[in-house]
Amino acid sequence: MNNLFIILAMLALSAFFSGMEIAFIAANKLRMELDRSKNTVTSRIINVFTSHPSHYISTMLVGNNIALVVYGIMMAKILEPTIALWVESELFIMTLQTLFSTFLILFTAEFLPKTLFRLNPNFSLNFFAVPVMFFYVIFYPVTVVIMMFSKSIISRVLNTDITEEAESRAFGKVDLDHLVQEGQDRQTVMEDEEHNMKLFRNALDFSNVKLRECFVPRTEIEAMEIGGEIQELTQRFIETGYSRIMIYKESIDNIIGYVHSSVLFRNPQSIKAALSRVLIVPETMAAHKLLKLFTREQKSVAIVVDEFGGTSGMVTIEDIMEEIFGEIEDEHDSIDLVEEQLSETEFIFSGRIEIDYLNDKYRLELPESDDFETLNGFIIFNHESIPSVNEIIRIEGFKIQIIEVSNTRISKVKLTLIS
């Protein structure tokens, strides 16, 4: 009876140590840092663990191994006489003992606890912080000796020094991403919190944004030949209402600068005299790199070129900031962008509107891809050509009727959800 009690106790301890080991590894480190600000006994204990992660893991391993050794001895005492009644071969007796003991320990002290503790690792760490601290102190001398011995071997064999600073990095981008996802998954998210989470998510995703995802396409760039008259340029500013007009030489694929409307108050004699330098960047460039370039060069406008050197579009510092903060209406955003909801399943949209914007606002669940950004691009990508007026296209649960179209793009469509 005593042996059975010891076996159950060792199984429970082994399960505890295994579970707490995986809970520490799987826990969101940022959440742990935020909990630390509560200044409770539990938060102070967890602060000790996060400051010395190697020591924590070593403590769990020491405790687990001690429990497994005692478990093995006790199981042998119980199983050997019982199996010997049916089997005479010592080798077979040992094999059966090993198989039974291993199956029991793997299920009850490895698979089951690790699965359970991974479900909510931060809660597990907080809930069991005090008992873990008890074993942390009890096994401290043994753990220190083992860690010193291990580090000595590693430094000799691999010629590498293990520093405490490298071991105790608080958290990284993955932990930030985990925290945001955790907030989005909750059922009761307040409107303000949802907005903050979206900003946080956009900031995390910003490092992956390419310029081709946020520029104004070349078809919407207002441009003039450098040989034009200054009076013509003035009239163009009045007609368009734009603050900047691009200036090219011979073709729009050779943009050499831009003129800002404010320069006209100085009464320049020619377009060349009013010209400002514009940055030329590839469409594959990361948005955050251009943001740094804008800051360094003290510029706010860049021309985006494709792999052949042709003009793909134009990007401003505002376009880049929109990737984090959402839509900020400017002169290019106000080009008759139509978005009208006719019913729960029918909408009128401009082809220029971005897919992710429609999904966020109207919950349409339109497919998103790196191959297109706008509704116009989505239709052309799937239809493989520019459709004609009144043509009806069916794409993945959506019926799209073309209302307005030109030779180069789709201007307006009627989108209907197909149940």
Short mmCIF file of C-alpha atoms in Angstrom, two decimals:
data_model
loop_
_atom_site.label_atom_id
_atom_site.label_comp_id
_atom_site.label_asym_id
_atom_site.label_seq_id
_atom_site.Cartn_x
_atom_site.Cartn_y
_atom_site.Cartn_z
CA MET A 1 0.00 0.00 0.00
CA ASN A 2 2.87 2.37 0.89
CA ASN A 3 4.62 1.57 -2.39
CA LEU A 4 1.45 2.33 -4.35
CA PHE A 5 1.08 5.68 -2.57
CA ILE A 6 4.69 6.58 -3.39
CA ILE A 7 4.15 5.65 -7.05
CA LEU A 8 1.07 7.87 -7.30
CA ALA A 9 2.90 10.72 -5.56
CA MET A 10 5.86 10.42 -7.95
CA LEU A 11 3.53 10.36 -10.97
CA ALA A 12 1.85 13.53 -9.69
CA LEU A 13 5.20 15.25 -9.10
CA SER A 14 6.53 14.21 -12.50
CA ALA A 15 3.35 15.51 -14.15
CA PHE A 16 3.68 18.76 -12.20
CA PHE A 17 7.31 19.34 -13.20
CA SER A 18 6.66 18.43 -16.85
CA GLY A 19 3.62 20.70 -17.01
CA MET A 20 5.37 23.66 -15.40
CA GLU A 21 8.33 23.25 -17.72
CA ILE A 22 6.15 23.47 -20.84
CA ALA A 23 4.05 26.27 -19.29
CA PHE A 24 7.16 28.41 -18.85
CA ILE A 25 8.34 27.72 -22.39
CA ALA A 26 4.92 28.35 -23.98
CA ALA A 27 3.96 31.36 -21.85
CA ASN A 28 3.61 34.79 -23.41
CA LYS A 29 6.62 36.68 -22.03
CA LEU A 30 5.03 40.06 -22.66
CA ARG A 31 1.97 39.03 -20.65
CA MET A 32 4.35 37.97 -17.85
CA GLU A 33 6.04 41.38 -17.98
CA LEU A 34 2.67 43.13 -17.80
CA ASP A 35 1.56 40.95 -14.87
CA ARG A 36 4.76 41.87 -13.05
CA SER A 37 3.56 45.47 -12.74
CA LYS A 38 0.80 44.28 -10.38
CA ASN A 39 3.48 43.87 -7.67
CA THR A 40 1.87 40.84 -6.04
CA VAL A 41 3.65 37.90 -4.40
CA THR A 42 2.96 35.78 -7.48
CA SER A 43 4.30 38.41 -9.88
CA ARG A 44 7.50 38.82 -7.82
CA ILE A 45 8.04 35.05 -7.86
CA ILE A 46 7.55 34.86 -11.63
CA ASN A 47 9.97 37.76 -12.00
CA VAL A 48 12.62 35.55 -10.37
CA PHE A 49 11.88 32.78 -12.87
CA THR A 50 12.01 35.08 -15.93
CA SER A 51 15.27 36.63 -14.72
CA HIS A 52 16.88 33.18 -14.51
CA PRO A 53 15.17 31.01 -17.15
CA SER A 54 17.94 28.40 -17.34
CA HIS A 55 17.82 27.91 -13.59
CA TYR A 56 14.05 27.48 -13.72
CA ILE A 57 14.19 24.85 -16.49
CA SER A 58 17.03 23.03 -14.71
CA THR A 59 14.99 22.94 -11.50
CA MET A 60 12.04 21.39 -13.30
CA LEU A 61 14.31 18.79 -14.94
CA VAL A 62 16.00 17.90 -11.64
CA GLY A 63 12.66 17.48 -9.90
CA ASN A 64 11.25 15.44 -12.77
CA ASN A 65 14.25 13.12 -12.90
CA ILE A 66 14.20 12.52 -9.15
CA ALA A 67 10.50 11.66 -9.35
CA LEU A 68 11.12 9.30 -12.30
CA VAL A 69 13.94 7.46 -10.53
CA VAL A 70 11.86 6.88 -7.39
CA TYR A 71 8.90 5.89 -9.57
CA GLY A 72 11.02 3.33 -11.43
CA ILE A 73 12.30 1.75 -8.22
CA MET A 74 8.84 1.49 -6.68
CA MET A 75 7.26 0.10 -9.86
CA ALA A 76 9.93 -2.59 -10.03
CA LYS A 77 9.14 -3.65 -6.46
CA ILE A 78 5.44 -4.01 -7.26
CA LEU A 79 5.56 -5.43 -10.79
CA GLU A 80 8.43 -7.91 -10.55
CA PRO A 81 6.82 -10.35 -8.05
CA THR A 82 3.46 -10.12 -9.81
CA ILE A 83 4.83 -10.81 -13.30
CA ALA A 84 7.09 -13.57 -11.95
CA LEU A 85 3.99 -15.59 -11.02
CA TRP A 86 3.19 -15.93 -14.75
CA VAL A 87 6.57 -15.62 -16.45
CA GLU A 88 9.90 -17.25 -15.52
CA SER A 89 12.28 -15.48 -17.94
CA GLU A 90 14.02 -12.52 -16.27
CA LEU A 91 14.49 -10.81 -19.64
CA PHE A 92 10.78 -11.07 -20.38
CA ILE A 93 9.93 -9.84 -16.88
CA MET A 94 12.17 -6.79 -17.36
CA THR A 95 10.67 -6.12 -20.81
CA LEU A 96 7.10 -6.20 -19.49
CA GLN A 97 8.06 -3.98 -16.56
CA THR A 98 9.68 -1.46 -18.86
CA LEU A 99 6.78 -1.37 -21.32
CA PHE A 100 4.11 -0.97 -18.64
CA SER A 101 6.05 1.62 -16.61
CA THR A 102 6.98 3.62 -19.71
CA PHE A 103 3.41 3.71 -21.04
CA LEU A 104 2.07 4.81 -17.67
CA ILE A 105 4.65 7.57 -17.20
CA LEU A 106 4.36 8.84 -20.78
CA PHE A 107 0.59 9.18 -20.59
CA THR A 108 0.12 10.44 -17.03
CA ALA A 109 3.30 12.48 -16.55
CA GLU A 110 4.22 13.67 -20.06
CA PHE A 111 1.48 13.82 -22.71
CA LEU A 112 -1.49 14.63 -20.45
CA PRO A 113 0.07 17.36 -18.24
CA LYS A 114 1.92 19.05 -21.10
CA THR A 115 -1.27 19.19 -23.14
CA LEU A 116 -3.27 20.62 -20.23
CA PHE A 117 -0.65 23.17 -19.13
CA ARG A 118 -0.18 24.44 -22.68
CA LEU A 119 -3.88 25.40 -22.89
CA ASN A 120 -3.30 28.40 -20.61
CA PRO A 121 0.41 28.59 -19.72
CA ASN A 122 0.32 32.05 -18.12
CA PHE A 123 -2.53 31.03 -15.82
CA SER A 124 -0.66 27.84 -14.86
CA LEU A 125 2.47 29.81 -13.98
CA ASN A 126 0.52 32.22 -11.79
CA PHE A 127 -1.56 29.51 -10.12
CA PHE A 128 1.39 27.24 -9.24
CA ALA A 129 4.00 29.95 -8.64
CA VAL A 130 4.28 29.34 -4.88
CA PRO A 131 4.76 25.53 -4.99
CA VAL A 132 7.24 25.91 -7.85
CA MET A 133 9.18 28.45 -5.77
CA PHE A 134 9.31 25.89 -2.95
CA PHE A 135 11.04 23.33 -5.20
CA TYR A 136 13.13 26.11 -6.75
CA VAL A 137 14.64 26.80 -3.31
CA ILE A 138 14.89 23.12 -2.25
CA PHE A 139 16.74 22.04 -5.41
CA TYR A 140 18.83 25.21 -5.67
CA PRO A 141 22.17 23.71 -4.54
CA VAL A 142 21.80 20.68 -6.84
CA THR A 143 20.70 22.84 -9.76
CA VAL A 144 23.63 25.25 -9.37
CA VAL A 145 26.15 22.39 -9.41
CA ILE A 146 24.54 20.78 -12.48
CA MET A 147 24.39 24.10 -14.36
CA MET A 148 28.04 24.90 -13.59
CA PHE A 149 29.06 21.43 -14.76
CA SER A 150 26.95 21.72 -17.94
CA LYS A 151 28.24 25.20 -18.83
CA SER A 152 31.80 24.04 -18.28
CA ILE A 153 31.36 21.16 -20.73
CA ILE A 154 29.60 23.33 -23.32
CA SER A 155 32.25 26.06 -23.15
CA ARG A 156 35.04 23.50 -23.56
CA VAL A 157 33.44 21.43 -26.34
CA LEU A 158 31.76 24.22 -28.34
CA ASN A 159 34.12 27.02 -27.29
CA THR A 160 31.08 29.17 -26.47
CA ASP A 161 30.26 31.23 -23.40
CA ILE A 162 26.65 31.23 -22.18
CA THR A 163 25.74 34.59 -20.64
CA GLU A 164 22.79 35.28 -18.38
CA GLU A 165 21.89 38.30 -20.52
CA ALA A 166 21.45 36.11 -23.59
CA GLU A 167 19.27 33.70 -21.64
CA SER A 168 16.91 36.24 -20.10
CA ARG A 169 15.69 38.32 -23.05
CA ALA A 170 12.27 39.53 -21.95
CA PHE A 171 10.19 39.16 -25.10
CA GLY A 172 10.24 39.57 -28.85
CA LYS A 173 8.01 40.16 -31.86
CA VAL A 174 6.49 36.68 -31.57
CA ASP A 175 5.33 37.44 -28.01
CA LEU A 176 3.86 40.78 -29.12
CA ASP A 177 2.06 39.03 -31.95
CA HIS A 178 0.78 36.40 -29.50
CA LEU A 179 -0.60 39.09 -27.18
CA VAL A 180 -2.47 40.84 -30.00
CA GLN A 181 -3.93 37.58 -31.27
CA GLU A 182 -4.99 36.69 -27.73
CA GLY A 183 -6.83 40.00 -27.47
CA GLN A 184 -8.55 39.53 -30.82
CA ASP A 185 -9.70 36.03 -29.91
CA ARG A 186 -11.56 37.17 -26.81
CA GLN A 187 -15.34 37.39 -27.15
CA THR A 188 -15.82 40.59 -25.14
CA VAL A 189 -13.52 43.12 -26.79
CA MET A 190 -14.56 46.75 -26.29
CA GLU A 191 -14.62 49.10 -29.30
CA ASP A 192 -11.67 51.21 -28.09
CA GLU A 193 -9.67 48.11 -27.26
CA GLU A 194 -10.45 46.63 -30.69
CA HIS A 195 -9.15 49.83 -32.31
CA ASN A 196 -5.96 49.69 -30.24
CA MET A 197 -5.47 46.03 -31.10
CA LYS A 198 -5.82 46.84 -34.79
CA LEU A 199 -3.19 49.58 -34.53
CA PHE A 200 -0.93 47.17 -32.66
CA ARG A 201 -1.46 44.50 -35.31
CA ASN A 202 -0.75 46.97 -38.12
CA ALA A 203 2.45 48.06 -36.39
CA LEU A 204 3.59 44.45 -36.06
CA ASP A 205 2.82 43.73 -39.72
CA PHE A 206 4.43 46.97 -40.91
CA SER A 207 7.87 45.41 -41.33
CA ASN A 208 6.43 43.09 -44.02
CA VAL A 209 4.65 45.80 -46.05
CA LYS A 210 6.10 46.46 -49.52
CA LEU A 211 5.65 49.72 -51.45
CA ARG A 212 3.57 48.00 -54.12
CA GLU A 213 0.90 47.54 -51.43
CA CYS A 214 0.48 51.23 -50.63
CA PHE A 215 1.39 53.41 -53.62
CA VAL A 216 -0.93 55.50 -55.81
CA PRO A 217 -0.96 53.79 -59.25
CA ARG A 218 0.50 55.56 -62.28
CA THR A 219 -2.95 55.91 -63.87
CA GLU A 220 -3.88 58.34 -61.08
CA ILE A 221 -0.67 60.36 -61.12
CA GLU A 222 -1.14 63.90 -62.41
CA ALA A 223 1.95 64.75 -64.47
CA MET A 224 3.25 67.27 -67.01
CA GLU A 225 6.12 67.54 -69.49
CA ILE A 226 9.01 69.69 -68.26
CA GLY A 227 8.81 71.72 -71.45
CA GLY A 228 5.28 72.90 -70.67
CA GLU A 229 4.31 76.47 -69.85
CA ILE A 230 4.07 77.68 -66.25
CA GLN A 231 0.57 79.02 -66.99
CA GLU A 232 -0.52 75.55 -68.06
CA LEU A 233 0.87 74.12 -64.82
CA THR A 234 -1.03 76.73 -62.81
CA GLN A 235 -4.25 75.82 -64.60
CA ARG A 236 -3.62 72.13 -63.92
CA PHE A 237 -3.34 72.84 -60.18
CA ILE A 238 -6.64 74.72 -60.28
CA GLU A 239 -8.45 71.97 -62.20
CA THR A 240 -7.21 69.03 -60.14
CA GLY A 241 -7.00 70.59 -56.68
CA TYR A 242 -3.76 68.68 -56.10
CA SER A 243 -0.87 70.12 -54.12
CA ARG A 244 1.78 68.30 -56.16
CA ILE A 245 2.15 67.58 -59.86
CA MET A 246 4.83 65.25 -61.16
CA ILE A 247 7.13 66.48 -63.92
CA TYR A 248 8.54 64.12 -66.54
CA LYS A 249 10.84 64.30 -69.53
CA GLU A 250 9.54 62.70 -72.74
CA SER A 251 7.33 60.10 -70.93
CA ILE A 252 5.82 59.39 -67.53
CA ASP A 253 8.35 56.56 -67.17
CA ASN A 254 11.02 59.23 -66.77
CA ILE A 255 9.76 61.40 -63.90
CA ILE A 256 12.48 63.86 -62.89
CA GLY A 257 10.77 65.70 -60.04
CA TYR A 258 7.61 67.47 -58.93
CA VAL A 259 6.24 70.95 -58.39
CA HIS A 260 4.41 71.92 -55.21
CA SER A 261 1.57 74.41 -55.59
CA SER A 262 3.07 76.71 -52.93
CA VAL A 263 6.10 77.35 -55.17
CA LEU A 264 3.89 79.20 -57.66
CA PHE A 265 3.58 82.10 -55.21
CA ARG A 266 7.26 82.84 -55.92
CA ASN A 267 6.37 83.47 -59.58
CA PRO A 268 8.86 81.06 -61.17
CA GLN A 269 9.67 81.76 -64.81
CA SER A 270 9.62 78.10 -65.85
CA ILE A 271 8.66 74.65 -64.59
CA LYS A 272 12.34 73.78 -64.28
CA ALA A 273 12.86 76.69 -61.87
CA ALA A 274 10.06 75.37 -59.63
CA LEU A 275 11.16 71.73 -59.72
CA SER A 276 11.80 69.75 -56.52
CA ARG A 277 13.78 66.52 -56.40
CA VAL A 278 11.83 63.30 -55.99
CA LEU A 279 13.13 59.99 -54.65
CA ILE A 280 13.12 56.97 -56.98
CA VAL A 281 12.58 53.63 -55.22
CA PRO A 282 11.75 50.04 -56.31
CA GLU A 283 8.26 48.66 -55.69
CA THR A 284 9.77 45.71 -53.77
CA MET A 285 11.29 48.04 -51.19
CA ALA A 286 9.95 47.66 -47.64
CA ALA A 287 7.74 50.54 -46.52
CA HIS A 288 9.61 50.97 -43.23
CA LYS A 289 12.89 51.44 -45.14
CA LEU A 290 11.37 54.21 -47.25
CA LEU A 291 10.05 55.85 -44.08
CA LYS A 292 13.64 56.00 -42.79
CA LEU A 293 14.79 57.31 -46.18
CA PHE A 294 12.13 60.04 -46.09
CA THR A 295 13.36 61.11 -42.65
CA ARG A 296 17.02 61.07 -43.63
CA GLU A 297 16.53 62.91 -46.94
CA GLN A 298 13.82 65.21 -45.52
CA LYS A 299 11.48 64.29 -48.37
CA SER A 300 7.84 63.23 -48.41
CA VAL A 301 7.29 61.96 -51.97
CA ALA A 302 8.83 59.09 -53.94
CA ILE A 303 8.26 57.57 -57.37
CA VAL A 304 7.94 53.79 -57.35
CA VAL A 305 9.44 51.94 -60.33
CA ASP A 306 9.09 48.34 -61.48
CA GLU A 307 11.85 45.88 -62.34
CA PHE A 308 12.18 47.38 -65.84
CA GLY A 309 12.55 50.95 -64.57
CA GLY A 310 9.06 52.03 -65.62
CA THR A 311 6.89 54.12 -63.31
CA SER A 312 4.54 51.96 -61.23
CA GLY A 313 3.15 54.72 -59.07
CA MET A 314 3.77 57.36 -56.46
CA VAL A 315 4.01 57.02 -52.69
CA THR A 316 3.95 59.69 -50.00
CA ILE A 317 4.82 59.59 -46.33
CA GLU A 318 1.07 59.70 -45.63
CA ASP A 319 0.47 56.55 -47.70
CA ILE A 320 3.01 54.73 -45.55
CA MET A 321 1.52 55.98 -42.28
CA GLU A 322 -1.90 54.74 -43.44
CA GLU A 323 -0.55 51.18 -43.23
CA ILE A 324 -0.46 51.63 -39.45
CA PHE A 325 -3.20 54.14 -38.66
CA GLY A 326 -5.69 53.31 -41.41
CA GLU A 327 -7.16 55.52 -44.11
CA ILE A 328 -6.27 59.23 -43.97
CA GLU A 329 -8.20 61.07 -46.67
CA ASP A 330 -6.07 63.17 -48.99
CA GLU A 331 -6.25 64.58 -52.53
CA HIS A 332 -5.70 61.16 -54.11
CA ASP A 333 -8.16 59.37 -51.83
CA SER A 334 -10.96 61.74 -52.79
CA ILE A 335 -11.10 60.67 -56.45
CA ASP A 336 -14.82 59.81 -56.48
CA LEU A 337 -14.37 56.61 -54.48
CA VAL A 338 -17.87 55.16 -54.24
CA GLU A 339 -18.95 52.78 -51.50
CA GLU A 340 -22.69 52.32 -51.12
CA GLN A 341 -24.57 49.51 -49.38
CA LEU A 342 -27.86 48.84 -51.18
CA SER A 343 -28.93 45.95 -48.94
CA GLU A 344 -27.40 43.30 -46.70
CA THR A 345 -26.06 41.48 -49.76
CA GLU A 346 -25.70 44.21 -52.43
CA PHE A 347 -23.05 46.93 -52.70
CA ILE A 348 -21.76 49.53 -55.16
CA PHE A 349 -17.98 49.99 -54.99
CA SER A 350 -15.26 51.83 -56.86
CA GLY A 351 -12.68 49.48 -58.31
CA ARG A 352 -9.93 51.52 -56.63
CA ILE A 353 -11.03 50.55 -53.09
CA GLU A 354 -8.67 48.15 -51.34
CA ILE A 355 -9.77 44.60 -50.54
CA ASP A 356 -8.64 44.63 -46.90
CA TYR A 357 -10.59 47.88 -46.32
CA LEU A 358 -13.80 46.29 -47.67
CA ASN A 359 -13.27 43.17 -45.55
CA ASP A 360 -12.69 45.21 -42.39
CA LYS A 361 -15.66 47.56 -42.89
CA TYR A 362 -18.27 45.29 -44.49
CA ARG A 363 -17.08 41.82 -43.33
CA LEU A 364 -17.21 40.56 -46.93
CA GLU A 365 -14.42 37.98 -46.62
CA LEU A 366 -13.13 38.70 -50.11
CA PRO A 367 -10.00 36.65 -50.87
CA GLU A 368 -6.74 38.53 -50.20
CA SER A 369 -3.48 37.92 -52.03
CA ASP A 370 -0.08 39.45 -52.72
CA ASP A 371 -1.08 39.53 -56.40
CA PHE A 372 -3.63 42.32 -55.94
CA GLU A 373 -4.56 45.08 -53.49
CA THR A 374 -7.78 46.60 -54.88
CA LEU A 375 -11.18 45.36 -56.02
CA ASN A 376 -10.09 46.25 -59.56
CA GLY A 377 -7.01 44.03 -59.23
CA PHE A 378 -9.05 41.20 -57.67
CA ILE A 379 -11.47 41.12 -60.63
CA ILE A 380 -8.78 41.34 -63.31
CA PHE A 381 -6.64 38.71 -61.56
CA ASN A 382 -9.51 36.21 -61.51
CA HIS A 383 -11.09 37.16 -64.87
CA GLU A 384 -7.65 37.42 -66.55
CA SER A 385 -8.81 40.41 -68.62
CA ILE A 386 -10.64 43.72 -68.28
CA PRO A 387 -14.38 42.93 -68.54
CA SER A 388 -16.85 45.02 -70.52
CA VAL A 389 -19.70 47.19 -69.21
CA ASN A 390 -22.66 45.23 -67.71
CA GLU A 391 -20.68 41.98 -67.85
CA ILE A 392 -21.44 39.73 -64.88
CA ILE A 393 -18.63 37.75 -63.26
CA ARG A 394 -18.96 35.11 -60.53
CA ILE A 395 -15.94 34.66 -58.27
CA GLU A 396 -15.85 32.51 -55.11
CA GLY A 397 -19.33 33.27 -53.78
CA PHE A 398 -19.59 36.79 -55.22
CA LYS A 399 -21.52 38.08 -58.25
CA ILE A 400 -19.89 41.17 -59.72
CA GLN A 401 -21.59 43.36 -62.33
CA ILE A 402 -19.36 45.87 -64.12
CA ILE A 403 -20.97 49.34 -64.10
CA GLU A 404 -18.16 51.57 -65.37
CA VAL A 405 -14.92 50.54 -67.09
CA SER A 406 -12.17 52.09 -69.22
CA ASN A 407 -9.48 50.56 -71.41
CA THR A 408 -7.12 50.20 -68.46
CA ARG A 409 -9.20 49.72 -65.31
CA ILE A 410 -12.57 49.00 -63.74
CA SER A 411 -14.09 52.16 -62.26
CA LYS A 412 -17.31 50.98 -60.58
CA VAL A 413 -18.96 47.62 -59.86
CA LYS A 414 -22.04 46.19 -58.21
CA LEU A 415 -21.09 43.38 -55.84
CA THR A 416 -23.66 40.83 -54.64
CA LEU A 417 -23.13 38.11 -52.05
CA ILE A 418 -24.25 34.70 -53.30
CA SER A 419 -25.71 32.60 -50.49
#
